[in-house]
Tab-separated table of C-alpha atoms and ligand atoms in Angstrom:
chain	number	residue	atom	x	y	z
M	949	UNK	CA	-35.859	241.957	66.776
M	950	UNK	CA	-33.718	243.333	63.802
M	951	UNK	CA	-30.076	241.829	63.086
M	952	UNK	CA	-27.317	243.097	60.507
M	953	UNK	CA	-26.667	240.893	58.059
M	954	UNK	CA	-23.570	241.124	55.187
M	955	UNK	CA	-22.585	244.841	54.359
M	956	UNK	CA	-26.110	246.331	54.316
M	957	UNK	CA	-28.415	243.735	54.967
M	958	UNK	CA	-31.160	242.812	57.969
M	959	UNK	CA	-33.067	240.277	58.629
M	960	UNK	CA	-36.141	241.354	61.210
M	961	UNK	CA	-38.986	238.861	63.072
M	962	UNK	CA	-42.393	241.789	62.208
M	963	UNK	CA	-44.707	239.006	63.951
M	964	UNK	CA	-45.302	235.278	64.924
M	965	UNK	CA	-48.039	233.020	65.828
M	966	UNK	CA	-48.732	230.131	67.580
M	967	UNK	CA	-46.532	228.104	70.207
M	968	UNK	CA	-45.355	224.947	71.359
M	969	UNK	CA	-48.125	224.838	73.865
M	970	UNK	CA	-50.181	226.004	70.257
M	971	UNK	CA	-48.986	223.048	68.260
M	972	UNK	CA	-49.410	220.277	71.110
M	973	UNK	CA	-53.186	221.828	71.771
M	974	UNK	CA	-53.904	221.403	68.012
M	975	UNK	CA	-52.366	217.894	67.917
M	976	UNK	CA	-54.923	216.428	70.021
M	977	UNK	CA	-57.906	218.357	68.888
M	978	UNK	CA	-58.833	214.608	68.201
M	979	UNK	CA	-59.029	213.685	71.427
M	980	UNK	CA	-60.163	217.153	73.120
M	981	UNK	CA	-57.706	216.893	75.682
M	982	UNK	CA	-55.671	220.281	74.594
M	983	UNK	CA	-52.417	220.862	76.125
M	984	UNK	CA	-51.948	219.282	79.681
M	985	UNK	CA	-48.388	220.738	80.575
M	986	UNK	CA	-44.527	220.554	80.255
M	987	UNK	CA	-42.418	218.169	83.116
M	988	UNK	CA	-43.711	215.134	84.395
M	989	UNK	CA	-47.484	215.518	85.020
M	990	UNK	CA	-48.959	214.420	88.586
M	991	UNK	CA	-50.526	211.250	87.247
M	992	UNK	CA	-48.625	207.825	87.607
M	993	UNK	CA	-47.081	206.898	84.227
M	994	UNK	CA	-48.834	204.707	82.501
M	995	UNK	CA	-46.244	202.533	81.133
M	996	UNK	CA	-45.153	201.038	85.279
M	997	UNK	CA	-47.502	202.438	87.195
M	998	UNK	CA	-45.270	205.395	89.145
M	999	UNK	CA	-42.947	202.581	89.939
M	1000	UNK	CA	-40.472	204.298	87.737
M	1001	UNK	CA	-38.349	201.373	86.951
M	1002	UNK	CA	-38.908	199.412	83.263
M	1003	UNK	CA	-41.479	196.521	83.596
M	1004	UNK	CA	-39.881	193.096	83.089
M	1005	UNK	CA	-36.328	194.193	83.074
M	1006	UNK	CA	-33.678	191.756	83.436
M	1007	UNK	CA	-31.808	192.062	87.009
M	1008	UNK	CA	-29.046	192.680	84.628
M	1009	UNK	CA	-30.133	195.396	82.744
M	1010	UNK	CA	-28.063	198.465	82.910
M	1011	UNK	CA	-30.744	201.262	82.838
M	1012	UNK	CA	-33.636	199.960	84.148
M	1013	UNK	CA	-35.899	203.046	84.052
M	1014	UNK	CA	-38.425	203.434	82.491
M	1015	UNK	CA	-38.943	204.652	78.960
M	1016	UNK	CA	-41.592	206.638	79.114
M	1017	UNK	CA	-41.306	208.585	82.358
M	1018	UNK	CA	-37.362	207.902	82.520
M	1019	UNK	CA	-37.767	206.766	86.101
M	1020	UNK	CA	-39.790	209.929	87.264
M	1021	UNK	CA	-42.911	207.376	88.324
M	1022	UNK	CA	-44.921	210.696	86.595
M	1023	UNK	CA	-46.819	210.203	83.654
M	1024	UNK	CA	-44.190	212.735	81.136
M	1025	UNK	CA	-45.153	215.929	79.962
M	1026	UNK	CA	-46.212	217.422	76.318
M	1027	UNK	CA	-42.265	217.352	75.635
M	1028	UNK	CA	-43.182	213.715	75.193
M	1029	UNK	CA	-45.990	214.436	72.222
M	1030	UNK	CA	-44.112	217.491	70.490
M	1031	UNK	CA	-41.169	214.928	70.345
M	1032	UNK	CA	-43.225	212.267	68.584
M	1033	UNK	CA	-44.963	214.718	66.303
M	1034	UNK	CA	-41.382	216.053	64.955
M	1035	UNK	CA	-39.581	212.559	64.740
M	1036	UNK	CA	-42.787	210.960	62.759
M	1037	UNK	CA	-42.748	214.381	60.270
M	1038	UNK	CA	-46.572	215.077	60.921
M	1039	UNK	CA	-46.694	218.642	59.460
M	1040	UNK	CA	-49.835	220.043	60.385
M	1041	UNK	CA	-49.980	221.047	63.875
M	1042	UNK	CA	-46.602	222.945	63.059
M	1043	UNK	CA	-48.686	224.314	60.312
M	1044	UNK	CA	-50.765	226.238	63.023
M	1045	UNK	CA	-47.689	228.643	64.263
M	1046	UNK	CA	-45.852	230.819	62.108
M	1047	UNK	CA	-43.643	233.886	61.403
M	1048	UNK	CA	-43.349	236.971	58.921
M	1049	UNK	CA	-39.781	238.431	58.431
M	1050	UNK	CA	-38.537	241.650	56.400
M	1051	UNK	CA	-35.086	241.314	55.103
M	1052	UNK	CA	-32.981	243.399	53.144
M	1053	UNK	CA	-30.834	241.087	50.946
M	1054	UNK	CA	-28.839	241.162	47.705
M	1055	UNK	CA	-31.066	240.602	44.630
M	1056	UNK	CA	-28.987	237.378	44.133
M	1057	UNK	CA	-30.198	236.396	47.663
M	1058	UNK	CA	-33.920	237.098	46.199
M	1059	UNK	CA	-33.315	235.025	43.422
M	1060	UNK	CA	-32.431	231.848	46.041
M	1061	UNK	CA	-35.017	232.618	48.374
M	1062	UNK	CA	-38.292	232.856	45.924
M	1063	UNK	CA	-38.008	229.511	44.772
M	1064	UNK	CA	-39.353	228.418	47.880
M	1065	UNK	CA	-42.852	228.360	46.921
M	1066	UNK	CA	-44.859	228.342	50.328
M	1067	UNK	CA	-43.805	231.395	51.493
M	1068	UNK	CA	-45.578	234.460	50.892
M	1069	UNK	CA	-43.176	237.505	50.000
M	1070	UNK	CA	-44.048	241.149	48.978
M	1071	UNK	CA	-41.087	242.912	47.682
M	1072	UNK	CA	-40.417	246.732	47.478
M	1073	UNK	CA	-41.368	247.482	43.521
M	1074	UNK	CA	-38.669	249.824	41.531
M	1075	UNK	CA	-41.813	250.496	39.607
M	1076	UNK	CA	-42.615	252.552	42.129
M	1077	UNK	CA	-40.091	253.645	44.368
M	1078	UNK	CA	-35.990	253.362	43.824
M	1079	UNK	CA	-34.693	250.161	45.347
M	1080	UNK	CA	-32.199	250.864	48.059
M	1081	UNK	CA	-29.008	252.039	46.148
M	1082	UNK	CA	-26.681	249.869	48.397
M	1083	UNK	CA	-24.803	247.026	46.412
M	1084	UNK	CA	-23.338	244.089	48.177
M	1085	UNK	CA	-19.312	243.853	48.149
M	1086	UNK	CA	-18.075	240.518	49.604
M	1087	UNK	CA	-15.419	240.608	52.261
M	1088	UNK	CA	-12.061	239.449	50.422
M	1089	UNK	CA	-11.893	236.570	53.169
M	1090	UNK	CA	-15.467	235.799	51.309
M	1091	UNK	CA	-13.827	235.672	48.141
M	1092	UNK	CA	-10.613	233.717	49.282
M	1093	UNK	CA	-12.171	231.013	51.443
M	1094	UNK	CA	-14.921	230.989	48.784
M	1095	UNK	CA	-12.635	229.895	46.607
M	1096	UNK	CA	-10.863	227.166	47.962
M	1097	UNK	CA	-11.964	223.895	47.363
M	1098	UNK	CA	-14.785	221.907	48.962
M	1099	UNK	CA	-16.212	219.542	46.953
M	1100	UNK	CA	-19.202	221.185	46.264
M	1101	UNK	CA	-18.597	222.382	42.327
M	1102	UNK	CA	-21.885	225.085	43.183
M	1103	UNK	CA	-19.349	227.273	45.301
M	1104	UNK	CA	-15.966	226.654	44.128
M	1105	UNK	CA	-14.232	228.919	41.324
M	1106	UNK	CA	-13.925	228.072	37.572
M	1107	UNK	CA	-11.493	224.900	37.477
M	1108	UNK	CA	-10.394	225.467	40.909
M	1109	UNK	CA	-7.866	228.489	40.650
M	1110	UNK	CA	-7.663	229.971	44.380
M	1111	UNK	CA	-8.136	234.019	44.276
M	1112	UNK	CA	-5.010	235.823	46.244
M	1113	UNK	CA	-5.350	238.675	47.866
M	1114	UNK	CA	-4.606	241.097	45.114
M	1115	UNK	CA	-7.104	239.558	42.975
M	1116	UNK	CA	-9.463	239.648	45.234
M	1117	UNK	CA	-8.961	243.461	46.044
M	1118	UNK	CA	-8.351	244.200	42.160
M	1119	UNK	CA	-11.728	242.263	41.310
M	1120	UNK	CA	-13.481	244.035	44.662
M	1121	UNK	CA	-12.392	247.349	43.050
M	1122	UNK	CA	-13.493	246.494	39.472
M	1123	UNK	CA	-17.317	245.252	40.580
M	1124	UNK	CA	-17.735	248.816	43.160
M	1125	UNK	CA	-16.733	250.710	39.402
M	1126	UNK	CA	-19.678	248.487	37.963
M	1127	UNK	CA	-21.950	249.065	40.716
M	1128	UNK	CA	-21.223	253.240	40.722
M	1129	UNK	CA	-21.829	252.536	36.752
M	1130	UNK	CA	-25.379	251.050	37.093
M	1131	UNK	CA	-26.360	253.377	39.516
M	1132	UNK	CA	-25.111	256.328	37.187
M	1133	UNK	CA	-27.338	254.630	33.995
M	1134	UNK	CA	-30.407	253.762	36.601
M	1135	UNK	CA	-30.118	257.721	37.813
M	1136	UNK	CA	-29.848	259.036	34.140
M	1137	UNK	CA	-32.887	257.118	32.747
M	1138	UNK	CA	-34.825	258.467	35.489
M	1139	UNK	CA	-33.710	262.151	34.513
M	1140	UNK	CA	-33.971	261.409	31.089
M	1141	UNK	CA	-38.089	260.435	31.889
M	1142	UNK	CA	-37.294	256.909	30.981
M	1143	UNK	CA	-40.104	254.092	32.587
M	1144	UNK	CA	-38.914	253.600	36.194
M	1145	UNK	CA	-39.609	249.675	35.388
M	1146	UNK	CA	-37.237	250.219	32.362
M	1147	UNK	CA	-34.433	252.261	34.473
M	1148	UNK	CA	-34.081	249.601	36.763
M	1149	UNK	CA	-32.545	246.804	33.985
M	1150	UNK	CA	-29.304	248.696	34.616
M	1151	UNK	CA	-29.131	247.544	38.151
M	1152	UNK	CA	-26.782	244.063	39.258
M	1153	UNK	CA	-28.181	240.921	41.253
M	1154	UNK	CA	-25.720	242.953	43.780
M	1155	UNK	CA	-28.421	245.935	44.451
M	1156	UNK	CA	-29.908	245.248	47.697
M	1157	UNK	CA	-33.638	244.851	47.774
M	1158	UNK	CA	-36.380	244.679	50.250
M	1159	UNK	CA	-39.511	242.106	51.128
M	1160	UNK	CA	-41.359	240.349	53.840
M	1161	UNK	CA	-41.578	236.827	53.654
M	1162	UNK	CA	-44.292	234.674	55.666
M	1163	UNK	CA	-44.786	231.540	56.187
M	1164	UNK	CA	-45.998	228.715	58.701
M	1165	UNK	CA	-43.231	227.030	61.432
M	1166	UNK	CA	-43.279	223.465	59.226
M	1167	UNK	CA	-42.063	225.240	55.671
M	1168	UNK	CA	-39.769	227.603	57.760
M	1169	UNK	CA	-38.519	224.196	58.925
M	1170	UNK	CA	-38.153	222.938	55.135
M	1171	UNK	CA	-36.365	226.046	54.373
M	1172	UNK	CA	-33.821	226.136	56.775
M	1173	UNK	CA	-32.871	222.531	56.172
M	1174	UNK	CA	-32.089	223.449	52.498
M	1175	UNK	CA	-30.659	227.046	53.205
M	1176	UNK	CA	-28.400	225.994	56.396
M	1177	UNK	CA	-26.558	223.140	55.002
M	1178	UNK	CA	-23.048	223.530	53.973
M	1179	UNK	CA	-23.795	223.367	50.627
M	1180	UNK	CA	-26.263	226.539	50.460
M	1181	UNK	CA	-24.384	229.853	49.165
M	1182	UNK	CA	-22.735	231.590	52.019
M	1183	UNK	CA	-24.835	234.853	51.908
M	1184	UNK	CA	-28.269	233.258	52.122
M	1185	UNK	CA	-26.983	230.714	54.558
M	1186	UNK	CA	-26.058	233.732	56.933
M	1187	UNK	CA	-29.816	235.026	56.540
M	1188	UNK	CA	-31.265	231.543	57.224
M	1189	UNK	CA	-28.822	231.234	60.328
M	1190	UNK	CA	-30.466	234.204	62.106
M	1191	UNK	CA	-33.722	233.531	61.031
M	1192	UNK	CA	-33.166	230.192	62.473
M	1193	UNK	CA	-32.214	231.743	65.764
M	1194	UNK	CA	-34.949	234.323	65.701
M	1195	UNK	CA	-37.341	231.489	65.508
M	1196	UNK	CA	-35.685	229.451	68.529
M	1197	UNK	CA	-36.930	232.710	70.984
M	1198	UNK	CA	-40.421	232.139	69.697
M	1199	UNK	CA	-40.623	228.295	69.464
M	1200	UNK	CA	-37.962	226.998	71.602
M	1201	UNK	CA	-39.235	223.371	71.991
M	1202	UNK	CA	-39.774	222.834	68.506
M	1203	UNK	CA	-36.638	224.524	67.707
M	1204	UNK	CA	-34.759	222.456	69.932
M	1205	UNK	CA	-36.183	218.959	68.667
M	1206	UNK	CA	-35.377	220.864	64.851
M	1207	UNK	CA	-31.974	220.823	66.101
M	1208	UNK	CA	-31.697	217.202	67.437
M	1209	UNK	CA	-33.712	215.585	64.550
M	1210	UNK	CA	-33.274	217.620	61.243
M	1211	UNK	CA	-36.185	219.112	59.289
F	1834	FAD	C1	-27.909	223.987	47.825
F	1834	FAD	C2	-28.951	224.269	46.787
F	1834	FAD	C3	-28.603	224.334	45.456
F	1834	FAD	C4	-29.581	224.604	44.493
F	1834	FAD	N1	-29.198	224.674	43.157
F	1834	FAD	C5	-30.111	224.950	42.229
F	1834	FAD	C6	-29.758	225.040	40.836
F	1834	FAD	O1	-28.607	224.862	40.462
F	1834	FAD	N2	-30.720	225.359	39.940
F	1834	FAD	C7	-32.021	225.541	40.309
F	1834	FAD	O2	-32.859	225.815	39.457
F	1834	FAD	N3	-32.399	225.438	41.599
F	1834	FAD	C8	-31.493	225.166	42.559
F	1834	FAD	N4	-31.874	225.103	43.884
F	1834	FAD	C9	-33.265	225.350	44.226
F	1834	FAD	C10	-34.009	224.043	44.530
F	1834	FAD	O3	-34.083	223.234	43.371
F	1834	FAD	C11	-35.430	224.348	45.031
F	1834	FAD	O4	-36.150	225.001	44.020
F	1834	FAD	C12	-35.452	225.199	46.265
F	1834	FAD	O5	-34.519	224.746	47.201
F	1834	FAD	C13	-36.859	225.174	46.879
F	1834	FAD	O6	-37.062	223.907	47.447
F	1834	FAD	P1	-38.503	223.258	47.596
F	1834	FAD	O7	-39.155	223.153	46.254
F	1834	FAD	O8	-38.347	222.001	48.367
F	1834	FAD	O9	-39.198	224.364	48.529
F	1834	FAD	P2	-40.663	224.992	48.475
F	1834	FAD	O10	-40.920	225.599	47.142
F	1834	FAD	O11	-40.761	225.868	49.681
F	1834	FAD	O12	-41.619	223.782	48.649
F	1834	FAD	C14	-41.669	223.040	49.886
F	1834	FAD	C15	-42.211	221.667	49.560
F	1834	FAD	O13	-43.576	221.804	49.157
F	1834	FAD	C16	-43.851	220.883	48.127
F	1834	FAD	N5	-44.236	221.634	46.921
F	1834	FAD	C17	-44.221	222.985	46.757
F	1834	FAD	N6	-44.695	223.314	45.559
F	1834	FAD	C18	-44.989	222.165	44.933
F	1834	FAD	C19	-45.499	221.846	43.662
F	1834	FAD	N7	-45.824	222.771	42.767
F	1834	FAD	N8	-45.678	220.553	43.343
F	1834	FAD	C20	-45.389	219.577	44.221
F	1834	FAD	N9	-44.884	219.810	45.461
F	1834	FAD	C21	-44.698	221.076	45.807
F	1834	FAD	C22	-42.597	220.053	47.899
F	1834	FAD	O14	-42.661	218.904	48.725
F	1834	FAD	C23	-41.512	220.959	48.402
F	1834	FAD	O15	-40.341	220.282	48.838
F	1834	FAD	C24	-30.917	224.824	44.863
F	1834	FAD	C25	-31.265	224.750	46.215
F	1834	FAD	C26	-30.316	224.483	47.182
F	1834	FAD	C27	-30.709	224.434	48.627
């Protein structure tokens, strides 16, 4: 499962582990009951007894199902317990599932992404081997809407002059003559026997890079809180909305309950 990200980017699920069914199952290892199902169950509820209706309610009272089983008479399903265990924040049952990712990114994108310090990464080492000569170049829409303002002072441009579309292309044009430059310096240090970790210090945060990054489903949750709000930069935002999605085919439940309560 590999999607295209920016000009030259990916982002790519390599494995994941664990479940919903995984998480509930390890939730009540106290109690040794593992998981007992999705959908209401066969048993009576236990709040009213399979009755279905709410215990007590007023003859006036609009919805008078009840809570627990929401009128199905049915004792409710695991839904129930995953629901609880995401809207009280316990962490470690989502701690049980997990997922590794490889994703080619700008080395600006790097810089954002390795401060989150529960993830595992292992990068691709220009120590060893060049790093992908690809360079990022923003669309010019990137640059324009980038620079209008938005009240967050992170993304906006230097005292809030909006690019046009000639400066845009004339600044586009400048940073591809820098990129060809520090790819012409990295090349000739190489030739010229200079230290392949030394070569490299001509290269821009714009150089694409590559790494796998692993971690379990409650940090990927922390992460995508932080990197999916409005106020994370737009190019690791676009990496942590497919990631997001990518994670929503393996852990649908939990991804669904990410979406209606937040991390
Ligand atoms: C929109 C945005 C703007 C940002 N701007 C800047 C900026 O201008 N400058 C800058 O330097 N950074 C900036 N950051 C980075 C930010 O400060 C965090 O370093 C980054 O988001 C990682 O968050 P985290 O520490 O919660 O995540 P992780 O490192 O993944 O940690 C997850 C959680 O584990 C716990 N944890 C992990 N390690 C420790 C530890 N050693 N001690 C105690 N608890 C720990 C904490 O509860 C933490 O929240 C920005 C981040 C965002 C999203």
């Amino acid at each position: 499962m590999r999607t295209e990200i920016l000009d030259h980017g990916y982002i790519e699920l390599l494995e994941s582990w664990g479940s919903d069914e995984f998480i509930v199952e390890t939730a009540r290892t106290s109690t040794a009951k593992g998981f007992l199902g999705w959908g209401p169950t066969e048993k009576d509820c236990n709040l009213c007894q399979g009755s279905g209706s709410f215990m007590g309610a007023a003859p006036d009272r609009e919805d008078p199902k009840c809570s627990a089983c929401k009128g199905t008479g049915k004792q409710p399903g695991d839904e129930k317990l995953l629901h609880f265990l995401r809207q009280q924040r316990h962490s470690t049952p989502f701690e049980f599932a997990g997922a590794a990712f490889e994703i080619q990114a700008p080395l600006a994108v790097f810089r954002e992404w390795h401060r989150h310090r529960t993830q595992s990464y292992a990068e691709v080492s220009a120590r060893y081997v060049p790093l992908p000569d690809v360079h990022y170049l923003p669309t010019t829409d990137r640059i324009i809407e980038g620079s209008k303002p938005t009240g967050n002072r992170q993304a906006s441009s230097v005292g809030g002059v909006q690019c046009a579309l000639e400066d845009a292309l004339a600044w586009l044009a400048e940073l591809a003559d820098l990129y060809e430059h520090s790819e012409r310096v990295y090349q000739s240090g190489l030739r010229r026997g200079v230290p392949k970790e030394l070569a490299r210090l001509s290269m821009t945060v714009g150089r694409y890079s590559k790494m796998r990054a692993t971690t379990d489903l409650h940090n990927w949750l922390h992460f995508l809180g932080l990197r999916t709000a409005p106020g994370a930069m737009y190019e690791i935002r676009a990496y942590a909305h497919e990631l997001q999605k990518m994670l929503a085919a393996r852990f649908p439940r939990t991804m669904a309950l990410y979406e209606e309560l937040g991390r």
